[in-house]
Short mmCIF file of C-alpha atoms in Angstrom, two decimals:
data_model
loop_
_atom_site.label_atom_id
_atom_site.label_comp_id
_atom_site.label_asym_id
_atom_site.label_seq_id
_atom_site.Cartn_x
_atom_site.Cartn_y
_atom_site.Cartn_z
CA UNK U 1 167.69 172.09 155.99
CA UNK U 2 169.10 170.62 159.11
CA UNK U 3 169.89 167.29 157.34
CA UNK U 4 171.56 169.09 154.47
CA UNK U 5 173.51 171.07 156.70
CA UNK U 6 174.99 168.07 158.60
CA UNK U 7 175.31 166.29 155.38
CA UNK U 8 177.63 169.07 154.09
CA UNK U 9 179.67 169.34 157.39
CA UNK U 10 180.16 165.52 157.55
CA UNK U 11 181.35 165.65 153.82
CA UNK U 12 183.70 168.32 154.72
CA UNK U 13 184.87 166.76 157.77
CA UNK U 14 185.85 163.51 155.81
CA UNK U 15 188.45 164.90 154.15
CA UNK U 16 190.26 166.17 157.38
CA UNK U 17 189.37 163.03 159.35
CA UNK U 18 190.64 160.59 156.56
CA UNK U 19 193.73 162.46 156.03
CA UNK U 20 194.73 161.98 159.59
CA UNK U 21 194.17 158.27 159.25
CA UNK U 22 197.12 157.56 156.83
CA UNK U 23 200.99 158.24 157.63
CA UNK U 24 202.46 161.44 156.27
CA UNK U 25 204.29 159.64 153.30
CA UNK U 26 201.23 158.51 151.73
CA UNK U 27 198.64 161.12 152.76
CA UNK U 28 198.24 162.85 149.57
CA UNK U 29 197.96 159.75 147.38
CA UNK U 30 195.50 158.16 150.00
CA UNK U 31 193.10 161.05 150.07
CA UNK U 32 193.45 161.67 146.37
CA UNK U 33 192.76 157.88 145.63
CA UNK U 34 189.80 157.80 148.05
CA UNK U 35 188.40 161.15 146.33
CA UNK U 36 188.83 159.56 142.96
CA UNK U 37 187.01 156.49 143.77
CA UNK U 38 184.12 158.21 145.37
CA UNK U 39 183.59 160.33 142.46
CA UNK U 40 183.96 157.34 140.11
CA UNK U 41 181.36 155.62 142.46
CA UNK U 42 178.84 158.67 142.39
CA UNK U 43 179.17 158.61 138.68
CA UNK U 44 178.61 155.01 138.12
CA UNK U 45 175.58 154.28 140.73
CA UNK U 46 172.83 155.77 138.65
CA UNK U 47 173.72 153.27 135.68
CA UNK U 48 173.86 150.61 137.99
CA UNK U 49 170.46 151.35 139.40
CA UNK U 50 169.24 151.16 135.49
CA UNK U 51 170.85 148.05 134.76
CA UNK U 52 169.27 146.37 137.69
CA UNK U 53 165.90 147.58 136.41
CA UNK U 54 166.66 146.40 132.97
CA UNK U 55 167.82 143.10 134.33
CA UNK U 56 164.30 142.62 136.22
CA UNK U 57 162.45 143.77 133.14
CA UNK U 58 164.29 141.14 130.90
CA UNK U 59 163.30 138.53 133.46
CA UNK U 60 159.93 139.53 133.37
CA UNK U 61 159.73 139.45 129.57
CA UNK U 62 161.38 136.09 129.38
CA UNK U 63 159.12 134.63 132.07
CA UNK U 64 155.99 136.13 129.83
CA UNK U 65 157.41 134.47 127.01
CA UNK U 66 157.89 131.19 128.46
CA UNK U 67 154.40 131.13 129.93
CA UNK U 68 152.80 131.96 126.59
CA UNK U 69 154.64 129.31 124.98
CA UNK U 70 153.83 126.65 127.62
CA UNK U 71 150.16 127.57 127.60
CA UNK U 72 149.76 127.55 123.68
CA UNK U 73 151.59 124.07 123.86
CA UNK U 74 149.25 122.91 126.34
CA UNK U 75 146.29 124.23 124.48
CA UNK U 76 147.24 122.61 121.23
CA UNK U 77 148.17 119.12 122.80
CA UNK U 78 144.65 119.35 124.57
CA UNK U 79 142.99 120.12 121.31
CA UNK U 80 145.04 117.47 119.46
CA UNK U 81 143.84 114.84 122.33
CA UNK U 82 140.39 115.80 121.98
CA UNK U 83 140.28 115.56 118.20
CA UNK U 84 142.03 112.05 118.46
CA UNK U 85 139.24 110.97 121.07
CA UNK U 86 136.51 112.09 118.75
CA UNK U 87 138.15 110.30 115.85
CA UNK U 88 138.22 107.25 117.74
CA UNK U 89 134.73 107.47 118.96
CA UNK U 90 133.47 108.05 115.22
CA UNK U 91 135.60 104.91 114.35
CA UNK U 92 134.02 102.89 116.96
CA UNK U 93 130.46 103.93 116.11
CA UNK U 94 131.12 103.37 112.46
CA UNK U 95 132.70 99.75 113.14
CA UNK U 96 129.56 98.72 115.42
CA UNK U 97 127.13 100.14 112.85
CA UNK U 98 128.90 98.11 110.07
CA UNK U 99 128.98 94.92 112.31
CA UNK U 100 125.31 95.30 113.08
CA UNK U 101 124.21 95.84 109.46
CA UNK U 102 126.30 92.87 108.34
CA UNK U 103 124.60 90.77 111.10
CA UNK U 104 121.18 92.05 110.30
CA UNK U 105 121.80 91.30 106.37
CA UNK U 106 123.17 87.90 107.12
CA UNK U 107 120.09 86.93 109.42
CA UNK U 108 117.65 88.17 106.62
CA UNK U 109 119.29 86.48 104.04
CA UNK U 110 119.38 83.08 106.15
CA UNK U 111 115.81 83.58 107.11
CA UNK U 112 114.83 84.15 103.42
CA UNK U 113 116.79 81.01 102.33
CA UNK U 114 115.14 78.96 104.91
CA UNK U 115 111.61 80.06 104.02
CA UNK U 116 112.51 79.46 100.26
CA UNK U 117 113.77 76.08 100.89
CA UNK U 118 110.56 75.24 103.08
CA UNK U 119 108.09 76.41 100.34
CA UNK U 120 110.13 74.70 97.66
CA UNK U 121 110.03 71.42 99.86
CA UNK U 122 106.29 72.06 100.51
CA UNK U 123 105.57 72.45 96.90
CA UNK U 124 107.36 69.43 95.71
CA UNK U 125 105.55 67.48 98.43
CA UNK U 126 102.11 68.98 97.24
CA UNK U 127 102.83 69.00 93.52
CA UNK U 128 101.31 65.72 92.80
CA UNK U 129 97.80 66.89 94.07
CA UNK U 130 97.58 70.66 92.87
CA UNK U 131 100.37 71.37 90.47
CA UNK U 132 99.01 74.74 89.14
CA UNK U 133 97.94 75.99 92.48
CA UNK U 134 101.31 75.21 94.06
CA UNK U 135 103.22 76.68 91.35
CA UNK U 136 101.21 79.97 91.58
CA UNK U 137 101.67 79.86 95.53
CA UNK U 138 105.58 79.41 94.89
CA UNK U 139 105.93 82.29 92.57
CA UNK U 140 103.70 84.48 94.79
CA UNK U 141 105.85 83.38 97.81
CA UNK U 142 109.12 84.01 95.84
CA UNK U 143 107.97 87.16 94.67
CA UNK U 144 106.92 88.42 98.21
CA UNK U 145 110.29 87.06 99.76
CA UNK U 146 112.22 88.98 97.01
CA UNK U 147 110.16 92.21 97.91
CA UNK U 148 110.71 91.58 101.51
CA UNK U 149 114.53 91.38 100.80
CA UNK U 150 114.81 94.34 98.73
CA UNK U 151 112.91 96.48 101.50
CA UNK U 152 115.11 95.06 104.10
CA UNK U 153 118.44 95.82 102.30
CA UNK U 154 117.21 99.19 101.09
CA UNK U 155 116.16 99.96 104.69
CA UNK U 156 119.62 98.85 105.88
CA UNK U 157 121.28 100.84 103.25
CA UNK U 158 119.55 103.93 104.28
CA UNK U 159 120.18 103.40 107.91
CA UNK U 160 123.79 103.08 107.19
CA UNK U 161 123.83 106.24 105.01
CA UNK U 162 122.01 108.26 107.86
CA UNK U 163 124.57 106.90 110.47
CA UNK U 164 127.38 107.85 108.39
CA UNK U 165 125.97 111.31 107.71
CA UNK U 166 125.38 111.88 111.46
CA UNK U 167 128.88 110.58 112.22
CA UNK U 168 130.37 113.06 109.50
CA UNK U 169 128.55 116.01 110.96
CA UNK U 170 129.42 115.35 114.65
CA UNK U 171 133.25 114.86 113.48
CA UNK U 172 132.96 118.18 111.64
CA UNK U 173 131.12 119.98 114.47
CA UNK U 174 133.67 118.63 116.96
CA UNK U 175 136.79 119.62 114.69
CA UNK U 176 135.12 123.19 114.28
CA UNK U 177 134.57 123.52 118.08
CA UNK U 178 138.24 122.31 118.81
CA UNK U 179 139.60 124.78 116.27
CA UNK U 180 137.37 127.71 117.58
CA UNK U 181 138.65 126.87 121.20
CA UNK U 182 142.30 126.48 120.18
CA UNK U 183 141.94 129.86 118.32
CA UNK U 184 140.22 131.75 121.09
CA UNK U 185 142.60 130.47 123.66
CA UNK U 186 145.86 131.45 121.70
CA UNK U 187 144.36 134.96 121.10
CA UNK U 188 143.36 135.30 124.69
CA UNK U 189 146.99 134.23 125.76
CA UNK U 190 148.72 136.34 123.12
CA UNK U 191 146.49 139.28 124.16
CA UNK U 192 147.35 138.94 127.77
CA UNK U 193 150.96 138.48 127.03
CA UNK U 194 151.01 141.64 124.78
CA UNK U 195 149.19 143.65 127.53
CA UNK U 196 151.89 142.35 130.22
CA UNK U 197 154.81 143.04 127.73
CA UNK U 198 153.56 146.47 126.94
CA UNK U 199 153.13 147.16 130.81
CA UNK U 200 156.48 145.83 131.51
CA UNK U 201 157.91 148.03 128.98
CA UNK U 202 156.16 151.08 129.95
CA UNK U 203 157.31 150.51 133.71
CA UNK U 204 160.79 149.87 132.53
CA UNK U 205 161.37 153.18 130.62
CA UNK U 206 165.01 153.66 131.06
CA UNK U 207 166.15 157.23 131.93
CA UNK U 208 169.93 157.57 131.77
CA UNK U 209 171.36 160.22 134.30
#
């Protein structure tokens, strides 16, 4: 009550004190102008406060949106880099496997060719002595060599197929994991942004006086 008493007294005294500050010729105009601008300021002040609050809330919303966009872009870029790295690894593995398979097949074919040539030379040398036996041995050796070649080729094809299947499965798993991580990160970021925006909107509830 004491504070209100002094505020009311000072407000009443202002008119008398202010009137004595101006010359008599402009006293009425000066006091009236001061009273007018004081009343205008009293009317505008609450709106200025609300506009400041609105500006702060707008800045918060803009910052949240920018952060969300940056986080989503970073997550997408990281996922793309991870997928590219996985693809590069898969390509390198496939190339290495194919090179190894080609080398193995070439070595096997060369060895088989050498064996066949040696057997034929031996058979030609011995043909004078035992023609029938050598012919049978040659046939048996050729059949065995052919069976070995077939087994090696089939084994190599099976190994290549298994490696390709494993690589494809690994690629699919990596892609699925990357997609899941991206989706989860985006959902978390969007949810956090929605919570922040909701809280900001609630705290920035504007009440015009």
